mmCIF file of C-alpha atoms in Angstrom:
data_model
loop_
_atom_site.group_PDB
_atom_site.id
_atom_site.type_symbol
_atom_site.label_atom_id
_atom_site.label_comp_id
_atom_site.label_asym_id
_atom_site.label_seq_id
_atom_site.Cartn_x
_atom_site.Cartn_y
_atom_site.Cartn_z
ATOM 1 C CA MET A 1 0.000 0.000 0.000
ATOM 2 C CA SER A 2 1.439 3.389 -1.025
ATOM 3 C CA GLU A 3 2.063 6.201 1.440
ATOM 4 C CA LEU A 4 -0.684 8.298 -0.188
ATOM 5 C CA THR A 5 -3.207 5.455 0.117
ATOM 6 C CA THR A 6 -2.233 4.872 3.736
ATOM 7 C CA SER A 7 -2.709 8.578 4.467
ATOM 8 C CA ARG A 8 -6.160 8.573 2.867
ATOM 9 C CA VAL A 9 -7.217 5.501 4.834
ATOM 10 C CA ALA A 10 -6.027 7.102 8.079
ATOM 11 C CA HIS A 11 -7.945 10.274 7.175
ATOM 12 C CA HIS A 12 -11.183 8.374 6.537
ATOM 13 C CA VAL A 13 -10.752 6.329 9.726
ATOM 14 C CA ALA A 14 -10.299 9.538 11.730
ATOM 15 C CA VAL A 15 -13.422 11.124 10.231
ATOM 16 C CA ALA A 16 -15.415 7.923 10.836
ATOM 17 C CA ALA A 17 -14.244 7.673 14.456
ATOM 18 C CA VAL A 18 -15.154 11.294 15.229
ATOM 19 C CA THR A 19 -18.517 10.913 13.493
ATOM 20 C CA LEU A 20 -19.299 7.678 15.371
ATOM 21 C CA THR A 21 -18.516 9.413 18.657
ATOM 22 C CA TYR A 22 -20.828 12.284 17.731
ATOM 23 C CA VAL A 23 -23.589 9.777 17.033
ATOM 24 C CA ALA A 24 -22.961 7.961 20.322
ATOM 25 C CA VAL A 25 -22.946 11.008 22.604
ATOM 26 C CA THR A 26 -25.969 12.481 20.820
ATOM 27 C CA VAL A 27 -28.032 9.310 21.123
ATOM 28 C CA GLY A 28 -27.221 9.278 24.830
ATOM 29 C CA GLU A 29 -28.241 12.865 25.540
ATOM 30 C CA SER A 30 -31.302 12.851 23.249
ATOM 31 C CA ILE A 31 -33.132 9.718 24.393
ATOM 32 C CA LEU A 32 -34.887 11.623 27.172
ATOM 33 C CA ALA A 33 -36.996 13.765 24.811
ATOM 34 C CA PRO A 34 -38.909 10.928 23.075
ATOM 35 C CA ILE A 35 -39.284 8.892 26.275
ATOM 36 C CA LEU A 36 -40.176 11.807 28.548
ATOM 37 C CA PRO A 37 -43.886 10.909 28.872
ATOM 38 C CA ILE A 38 -42.992 7.224 29.308
ATOM 39 C CA ALA A 39 -40.240 7.783 31.866
ATOM 40 C CA SER A 40 -42.355 10.269 33.803
ATOM 41 C CA SER A 41 -45.140 7.677 34.077
ATOM 42 C CA ARG A 42 -42.831 4.791 35.015
ATOM 43 C CA LEU A 43 -40.770 6.762 37.539
ATOM 44 C CA GLY A 44 -43.637 8.796 38.962
ATOM 45 C CA LEU A 45 -42.248 12.149 37.826
ATOM 46 C CA ASP A 46 -44.416 15.231 37.482
ATOM 47 C CA GLU A 47 -43.702 17.870 34.829
ATOM 48 C CA ALA A 48 -41.559 19.912 37.218
ATOM 49 C CA ALA A 49 -39.351 16.924 38.065
ATOM 50 C CA ALA A 50 -39.020 15.962 34.398
ATOM 51 C CA GLY A 51 -38.117 19.557 33.582
ATOM 52 C CA ARG A 52 -35.406 19.514 36.256
ATOM 53 C CA ILE A 53 -33.816 16.441 34.672
ATOM 54 C CA LEU A 54 -33.854 18.148 31.278
ATOM 55 C CA GLY A 55 -32.359 21.261 32.868
ATOM 56 C CA LEU A 56 -29.582 19.286 34.542
ATOM 57 C CA LEU A 57 -28.895 17.465 31.281
ATOM 58 C CA SER A 58 -28.484 20.800 29.467
ATOM 59 C CA LEU A 59 -26.472 22.335 32.319
ATOM 60 C CA SER A 60 -24.082 19.396 32.466
ATOM 61 C CA ALA A 61 -23.626 19.601 28.684
ATOM 62 C CA GLY A 62 -22.706 23.275 29.090
ATOM 63 C CA VAL A 63 -20.198 22.497 31.832
ATOM 64 C CA GLY A 64 -18.827 19.695 29.660
ATOM 65 C CA ASN A 65 -18.325 22.163 26.813
ATOM 66 C CA LEU A 66 -16.118 24.318 29.039
ATOM 67 C CA VAL A 67 -14.149 21.319 30.279
ATOM 68 C CA GLY A 68 -13.788 19.874 26.793
ATOM 69 C CA GLY A 69 -12.612 23.183 25.369
ATOM 70 C CA ALA A 70 -9.945 23.494 28.059
ATOM 71 C CA MET A 71 -8.838 19.893 27.500
ATOM 72 C CA LEU A 72 -8.670 20.430 23.733
ATOM 73 C CA GLY A 73 -6.134 23.230 24.137
ATOM 74 C CA ARG A 74 -4.068 21.242 26.610
ATOM 75 C CA PHE A 75 -4.179 17.678 25.277
ATOM 76 C CA GLY A 76 -5.536 17.830 21.716
ATOM 77 C CA PRO A 77 -8.836 16.250 20.603
ATOM 78 C CA LYS A 78 -8.213 12.552 21.287
ATOM 79 C CA ILE A 79 -8.349 12.520 25.105
ATOM 80 C CA PRO A 80 -11.519 14.649 25.485
ATOM 81 C CA ALA A 81 -13.195 12.661 22.690
ATOM 82 C CA MET A 82 -12.416 9.400 24.491
ATOM 83 C CA LEU A 83 -13.597 10.843 27.812
ATOM 84 C CA GLY A 84 -16.855 12.006 26.218
ATOM 85 C CA ALA A 85 -17.517 8.540 24.788
ATOM 86 C CA ALA A 86 -16.702 6.890 28.133
ATOM 87 C CA LEU A 87 -18.996 9.193 30.148
ATOM 88 C CA THR A 88 -21.817 8.578 27.664
ATOM 89 C CA SER A 89 -21.385 4.800 27.880
ATOM 90 C CA ILE A 90 -21.357 4.815 31.694
ATOM 91 C CA GLY A 91 -24.333 7.174 31.960
ATOM 92 C CA ALA A 92 -26.409 5.225 29.441
ATOM 93 C CA ALA A 93 -25.646 1.966 31.250
ATOM 94 C CA LEU A 94 -26.832 3.513 34.531
ATOM 95 C CA ALA A 95 -30.046 4.717 32.873
ATOM 96 C CA ALA A 96 -30.645 1.264 31.402
ATOM 97 C CA VAL A 97 -30.609 -0.326 34.859
ATOM 98 C CA GLU A 98 -31.985 2.639 36.816
ATOM 99 C CA ALA A 99 -33.233 1.957 40.313
ATOM 100 C CA GLY A 100 -35.096 5.236 40.790
ATOM 101 C CA SER A 101 -35.305 8.881 39.824
ATOM 102 C CA SER A 102 -32.014 9.833 41.547
ATOM 103 C CA GLN A 103 -29.966 7.329 39.566
ATOM 104 C CA PHE A 104 -31.867 8.243 36.405
ATOM 105 C CA THR A 105 -30.979 11.909 36.992
ATOM 106 C CA ALA A 106 -27.320 11.111 37.687
ATOM 107 C CA ALA A 107 -27.179 9.067 34.496
ATOM 108 C CA HIS A 108 -28.343 12.042 32.443
ATOM 109 C CA VAL A 109 -25.839 14.340 34.112
ATOM 110 C CA LEU A 110 -23.078 11.939 32.998
ATOM 111 C CA MET A 111 -24.462 11.743 29.456
ATOM 112 C CA GLY A 112 -24.733 15.525 29.281
ATOM 113 C CA LEU A 113 -21.133 15.871 30.448
ATOM 114 C CA GLY A 114 -20.045 13.296 27.866
ATOM 115 C CA ALA A 115 -21.725 15.152 25.011
ATOM 116 C CA GLY A 116 -20.311 18.494 26.155
ATOM 117 C CA VAL A 117 -16.752 17.243 26.685
ATOM 118 C CA PHE A 118 -16.692 15.759 23.180
ATOM 119 C CA PHE A 119 -18.215 18.687 21.295
ATOM 120 C CA ALA A 120 -15.222 21.040 20.951
ATOM 121 C CA SER A 121 -12.943 18.167 19.945
ATOM 122 C CA GLY A 122 -15.405 16.942 17.341
ATOM 123 C CA ILE A 123 -15.873 20.356 15.745
ATOM 124 C CA TYR A 124 -12.137 21.041 15.771
ATOM 125 C CA SER A 125 -11.273 17.654 14.269
ATOM 126 C CA ILE A 126 -13.783 17.916 11.419
ATOM 127 C CA GLY A 127 -12.747 21.500 10.675
ATOM 128 C CA PHE A 128 -9.089 20.451 10.611
ATOM 129 C CA LEU A 129 -9.723 17.430 8.389
ATOM 130 C CA ALA A 130 -12.042 19.265 5.939
ATOM 131 C CA ASP A 131 -11.088 21.086 2.758
ATOM 132 C CA PRO A 132 -10.841 24.782 3.808
ATOM 133 C CA ARG A 133 -13.007 25.802 0.815
ATOM 134 C CA ARG A 134 -15.813 23.458 1.836
ATOM 135 C CA ARG A 135 -15.910 23.752 5.608
ATOM 136 C CA GLY A 136 -19.567 24.816 5.581
ATOM 137 C CA ARG A 137 -20.465 21.649 3.685
ATOM 138 C CA ALA A 138 -18.295 19.569 6.027
ATOM 139 C CA MET A 139 -20.031 21.035 9.093
ATOM 140 C CA GLY A 140 -23.402 20.372 7.483
ATOM 141 C CA LEU A 141 -22.493 16.742 6.796
ATOM 142 C CA PHE A 142 -21.073 16.368 10.305
ATOM 143 C CA GLY A 143 -24.319 17.804 11.625
ATOM 144 C CA ILE A 144 -26.185 15.079 9.742
ATOM 145 C CA ALA A 145 -24.582 12.598 12.126
ATOM 146 C CA TYR A 146 -26.275 14.518 14.937
ATOM 147 C CA SER A 147 -29.622 14.338 13.148
ATOM 148 C CA LEU A 148 -29.179 10.629 12.444
ATOM 149 C CA ALA A 149 -28.507 10.085 16.132
ATOM 150 C CA LEU A 150 -31.606 12.060 17.125
ATOM 151 C CA ALA A 151 -33.663 10.081 14.607
ATOM 152 C CA LEU A 152 -32.164 6.834 15.892
ATOM 153 C CA ALA A 153 -33.116 7.663 19.481
ATOM 154 C CA ALA A 154 -36.684 8.634 18.579
ATOM 155 C CA GLY A 155 -37.009 5.764 16.096
ATOM 156 C CA LEU A 156 -35.911 3.140 18.595
ATOM 157 C CA VAL A 157 -38.520 4.345 21.069
ATOM 158 C CA ALA A 158 -41.236 4.406 18.391
ATOM 159 C CA VAL A 159 -40.362 0.949 17.028
ATOM 160 C CA MET A 160 -39.520 -0.892 20.244
ATOM 161 C CA GLY A 161 -42.497 0.522 22.131
ATOM 162 C CA PRO A 162 -42.930 2.167 25.535
ATOM 163 C CA ASP A 163 -42.037 -0.936 27.545
ATOM 164 C CA ALA A 164 -38.590 -1.225 25.937
ATOM 165 C CA TRP A 165 -37.357 2.281 26.741
ATOM 166 C CA ARG A 166 -34.520 0.990 28.926
ATOM 167 C CA ALA A 167 -33.185 -1.072 26.003
ATOM 168 C CA VAL A 168 -32.671 2.173 24.088
ATOM 169 C CA PHE A 169 -30.205 3.293 26.763
ATOM 170 C CA ALA A 170 -28.429 -0.062 26.430
ATOM 171 C CA VAL A 171 -27.943 0.684 22.718
ATOM 172 C CA ALA A 172 -26.484 4.087 23.632
ATOM 173 C CA ALA A 173 -24.096 2.444 26.102
ATOM 174 C CA TRP A 174 -22.898 0.043 23.405
ATOM 175 C CA LEU A 175 -22.405 2.888 20.921
ATOM 176 C CA GLY A 176 -20.382 4.837 23.488
ATOM 177 C CA GLY A 177 -18.100 1.849 24.066
ATOM 178 C CA ALA A 178 -17.620 1.328 20.317
ATOM 179 C CA ALA A 179 -16.807 5.019 19.865
ATOM 180 C CA LEU A 180 -14.257 4.889 22.694
ATOM 181 C CA VAL A 181 -12.382 2.079 20.961
ATOM 182 C CA ALA A 182 -12.599 3.753 17.534
ATOM 183 C CA VAL A 183 -11.191 7.066 18.777
ATOM 184 C CA ALA A 184 -8.397 5.284 20.665
ATOM 185 C CA PHE A 185 -7.058 3.887 17.384
ATOM 186 C CA ALA A 186 -7.786 6.947 15.185
ATOM 187 C CA ASP A 187 -5.090 9.357 14.011
ATOM 188 C CA LEU A 188 -6.592 12.641 15.184
ATOM 189 C CA PRO A 189 -4.984 16.103 14.949
ATOM 190 C CA SER A 190 -2.348 16.988 17.522
ATOM 191 C CA ARG A 191 -2.646 19.548 20.289
ATOM 192 C CA THR A 192 -4.045 22.884 19.118
ATOM 193 C CA LYS A 193 -1.964 26.034 19.121
ATOM 194 C CA VAL A 194 -3.592 28.546 21.460
ATOM 195 C CA VAL A 195 -3.496 32.100 20.107
ATOM 196 C CA ASN A 196 -4.275 35.038 22.396
ATOM 197 C CA GLY A 197 -6.280 37.454 20.261
ATOM 198 C CA GLY A 198 -6.957 39.885 23.078
ATOM 199 C CA VAL A 199 -10.230 41.261 24.403
ATOM 200 C CA GLY A 200 -11.553 42.180 20.944
ATOM 201 C CA SER A 201 -11.197 38.600 19.713
ATOM 202 C CA GLY A 202 -13.013 37.302 22.780
ATOM 203 C CA LEU A 203 -15.875 39.754 22.319
ATOM 204 C CA ARG A 204 -16.278 38.736 18.661
ATOM 205 C CA LEU A 205 -16.390 35.099 19.726
ATOM 206 C CA LEU A 206 -19.105 35.916 22.270
ATOM 207 C CA GLY A 207 -21.162 37.806 19.684
ATOM 208 C CA ILE A 208 -23.022 36.357 16.731
ATOM 209 C CA PRO A 209 -21.719 32.743 16.991
ATOM 210 C CA VAL A 210 -22.886 32.461 20.597
ATOM 211 C CA ALA A 211 -26.206 34.145 19.777
ATOM 212 C CA VAL A 212 -26.927 31.715 16.925
ATOM 213 C CA GLY A 213 -25.712 28.701 18.877
ATOM 214 C CA GLY A 214 -27.624 29.829 21.964
ATOM 215 C CA ALA A 215 -30.851 30.195 19.978
ATOM 216 C CA ALA A 216 -30.329 26.721 18.537
ATOM 217 C CA ALA A 217 -29.690 25.268 21.988
ATOM 218 C CA VAL A 218 -32.794 26.907 23.491
ATOM 219 C CA ALA A 219 -34.910 25.634 20.603
ATOM 220 C CA GLN A 220 -33.412 22.137 20.673
ATOM 221 C CA PHE A 221 -33.244 21.496 24.413
ATOM 222 C CA GLY A 222 -35.829 23.894 25.774
ATOM 223 C CA LEU A 223 -38.626 23.523 23.201
ATOM 224 C CA VAL A 224 -38.131 20.498 20.934
ATOM 225 C CA ALA A 225 -37.556 18.336 24.000
ATOM 226 C CA PHE A 226 -41.165 18.960 25.042
ATOM 227 C CA VAL A 227 -42.756 18.165 21.660
ATOM 228 C CA THR A 228 -43.712 14.664 22.803
ATOM 229 C CA THR A 229 -45.231 16.003 26.014
ATOM 230 C CA LEU A 230 -47.223 18.576 24.022
ATOM 231 C CA ALA A 231 -48.427 15.862 21.642
ATOM 232 C CA VAL A 232 -49.592 13.590 24.465
ATOM 233 C CA ASP A 233 -51.111 16.216 26.769
ATOM 234 C CA ASP A 234 -52.582 18.750 24.312
ATOM 235 C CA TRP A 235 -53.067 16.772 21.108
ATOM 236 C CA THR A 236 -54.156 13.549 22.890
ATOM 237 C CA MET A 237 -51.715 11.406 20.919
ATOM 238 C CA THR A 238 -50.406 8.066 22.180
ATOM 239 C CA GLU A 239 -46.840 7.935 23.487
ATOM 240 C CA SER A 240 -45.663 5.995 20.412
ATOM 241 C CA SER A 241 -47.382 8.434 18.010
ATOM 242 C CA ALA A 242 -45.773 11.362 19.804
ATOM 243 C CA ALA A 243 -42.359 9.730 19.338
ATOM 244 C CA VAL A 244 -43.121 9.382 15.619
ATOM 245 C CA VAL A 245 -43.791 13.148 15.351
ATOM 246 C CA LEU A 246 -40.389 13.817 16.872
ATOM 247 C CA LEU A 247 -38.835 11.162 14.629
ATOM 248 C CA VAL A 248 -40.153 12.939 11.515
ATOM 249 C CA GLY A 249 -38.573 16.177 12.721
ATOM 250 C CA ARG A 250 -35.252 14.432 13.314
ATOM 251 C CA ILE A 251 -35.343 12.926 9.819
ATOM 252 C CA LEU A 252 -36.181 16.290 8.242
ATOM 253 C CA SER A 253 -33.198 17.838 9.995
ATOM 254 C CA ILE A 254 -30.855 15.605 7.955
ATOM 255 C CA PRO A 255 -31.419 17.388 4.605
ATOM 256 C CA GLY A 256 -31.953 20.584 6.621
ATOM 257 C CA LYS A 257 -28.387 20.535 7.927
ATOM 258 C CA ALA A 258 -26.919 19.780 4.524
ATOM 259 C CA TRP A 259 -28.949 22.700 3.148
ATOM 260 C CA ALA A 260 -27.827 25.015 5.959
ATOM 261 C CA GLY A 261 -24.167 24.106 5.430
ATOM 262 C CA ARG A 262 -24.324 24.813 1.695
ATOM 263 C CA LEU A 263 -26.253 28.006 2.396
ATOM 264 C CA ALA A 264 -23.447 29.147 4.714
ATOM 265 C CA ASP A 265 -20.867 28.519 1.973
ATOM 266 C CA ARG A 266 -22.901 30.557 -0.542
ATOM 267 C CA ARG A 267 -24.381 33.388 1.557
ATOM 268 C CA GLY A 268 -22.087 33.380 4.556
ATOM 269 C CA ALA A 269 -22.953 32.291 8.078
ATOM 270 C CA ILE A 270 -24.975 35.426 8.910
ATOM 271 C CA GLY A 271 -27.133 35.163 5.790
ATOM 272 C CA ALA A 272 -27.760 31.487 6.447
ATOM 273 C CA ALA A 273 -28.642 32.248 10.079
ATOM 274 C CA ARG A 274 -31.301 34.744 8.960
ATOM 275 C CA VAL A 275 -33.011 32.232 6.657
ATOM 276 C CA VAL A 276 -32.995 29.422 9.218
ATOM 277 C CA THR A 277 -34.219 31.758 11.985
ATOM 278 C CA ILE A 278 -37.216 32.851 9.892
ATOM 279 C CA THR A 279 -38.082 29.200 9.281
ATOM 280 C CA LEU A 280 -37.744 28.469 13.002
ATOM 281 C CA LEU A 281 -39.987 31.345 14.079
ATOM 282 C CA ALA A 282 -42.687 30.647 11.472
ATOM 283 C CA SER A 283 -42.937 26.944 12.259
ATOM 284 C CA GLY A 284 -42.866 27.579 16.015
ATOM 285 C CA ALA A 285 -45.713 30.085 15.757
ATOM 286 C CA ALA A 286 -47.772 27.637 13.689
ATOM 287 C CA CYS A 287 -47.118 24.827 16.159
ATOM 288 C CA LEU A 288 -48.448 26.860 19.093
ATOM 289 C CA THR A 289 -51.328 28.744 17.466
ATOM 290 C CA VAL A 290 -52.910 26.572 14.743
ATOM 291 C CA PRO A 291 -55.760 24.535 16.298
ATOM 292 C CA ALA A 292 -55.680 21.656 13.769
ATOM 293 C CA VAL A 293 -53.695 18.792 15.317
ATOM 294 C CA TRP A 294 -52.153 17.550 12.062
ATOM 295 C CA ILE A 295 -50.975 21.059 11.131
ATOM 296 C CA GLY A 296 -49.501 21.551 14.589
ATOM 297 C CA ALA A 297 -47.763 18.189 14.407
ATOM 298 C CA ALA A 298 -46.339 18.998 10.957
ATOM 299 C CA ALA A 299 -45.191 22.434 12.137
ATOM 300 C CA SER A 300 -43.515 20.928 15.191
ATOM 301 C CA ALA A 301 -41.612 18.525 12.933
ATOM 302 C CA VAL A 302 -40.416 21.442 10.779
ATOM 303 C CA PHE A 303 -39.487 23.359 13.940
ATOM 304 C CA ALA A 304 -37.377 20.428 15.162
ATOM 305 C CA ALA A 305 -35.656 20.259 11.766
ATOM 306 C CA ALA A 306 -34.941 24.007 11.721
ATOM 307 C CA ALA A 307 -33.552 23.900 15.259
ATOM 308 C CA GLY A 308 -31.096 21.247 14.158
ATOM 309 C CA ALA A 309 -30.152 23.203 11.014
ATOM 310 C CA MET A 310 -29.025 26.152 13.170
ATOM 311 C CA PHE A 311 -26.049 24.252 14.595
ATOM 312 C CA PRO A 312 -23.935 23.919 11.402
ATOM 313 C CA VAL A 313 -24.438 27.653 10.832
ATOM 314 C CA ALA A 314 -23.245 28.474 14.366
ATOM 315 C CA ASN A 315 -20.268 26.136 14.025
#
C-alpha cells in the first residue's frame, strides 16, 4: 500500500471515528426527549421533576463544553473525545438499569457531560480534516450525524415501544463503548496552538456565533424536548405516536443541515442564520397557534428540523 493510500485511509478512519462518537454522545443525551412521557409515568415524575432532569442534562452539557474546550487546548482532541464517549457509555448503562429517579438523573448528568466534553474536539477535528473551501459543507455533513442520532433515538422508542425504553439506553451504552475504541485507534490532529487574540477577539467570539448557537440550543433542548409532552397532553396522541412526530422532525433535519451548510458557503454564516431563523420562528408560531392537530404536528416537525439546522451555521 502506497504512502498516499495509507494517508487517505487514516484520514477516513479519523473522520469515521469522530462521526461515530458524535452519534454515540448524541443518542445518549437525546433519548430523554422521546421517552419523557414514558419515563415520567414509570418513575412517577411530574412535569416539574421531568423539567429539572432536562435542565440538569443541558447544564451538564454546558459544563462539559467548558471542560472539553480546556482539555482540547491542553491535550488535543483525542483525550476529550475518548472521555466524552466513556462518560456517555457509563451514563447510558446507569439509565438502562436505573433503580429510581435519583440514579436516572445522575445518568443524564453523565451523558450531558459526555456530550459536552466531546463537542469542541469533534468540531475542531472535522474543521481540521475538511477542505478549507468546503468547511460549511463539512459542518453540514457532520451535523447530519447529529440528526441521524436524534432520529435513531426517537425511532428506537417508536419501534420498540414504551415498555422497551430501557433497552434504548443499552444501545447508547454500546455505541459509546464502540466510539471509545474507535477514537483510541484513530489518528486525530495533535494539540491545538492557542493564540491570544486579546479582548476584541473574545468579544467577537461571544457575539453572533454564541447568539446563533444559543438560539439553537434553546430551541433544541428547551422547546423540541417537550414536543412529545405537548403531543400527548394537548393533542391527545399516544406515546408511540408522539415519538413518531419527533422522529419525523429528526429525519427532516438531515437534509436541513446539509442545506444550511451549503447556504453558509454561498451566503455566509450570517445570511444562512437569517433564513434558518425565519423558518424556526414561522414553524414555532404555527405549532403553538394553529388549532388543527395535524398542522400543529407537521409544524412541530419542521421546527425540530430548523432547530437542528441552526447548529452547522453556528459552528
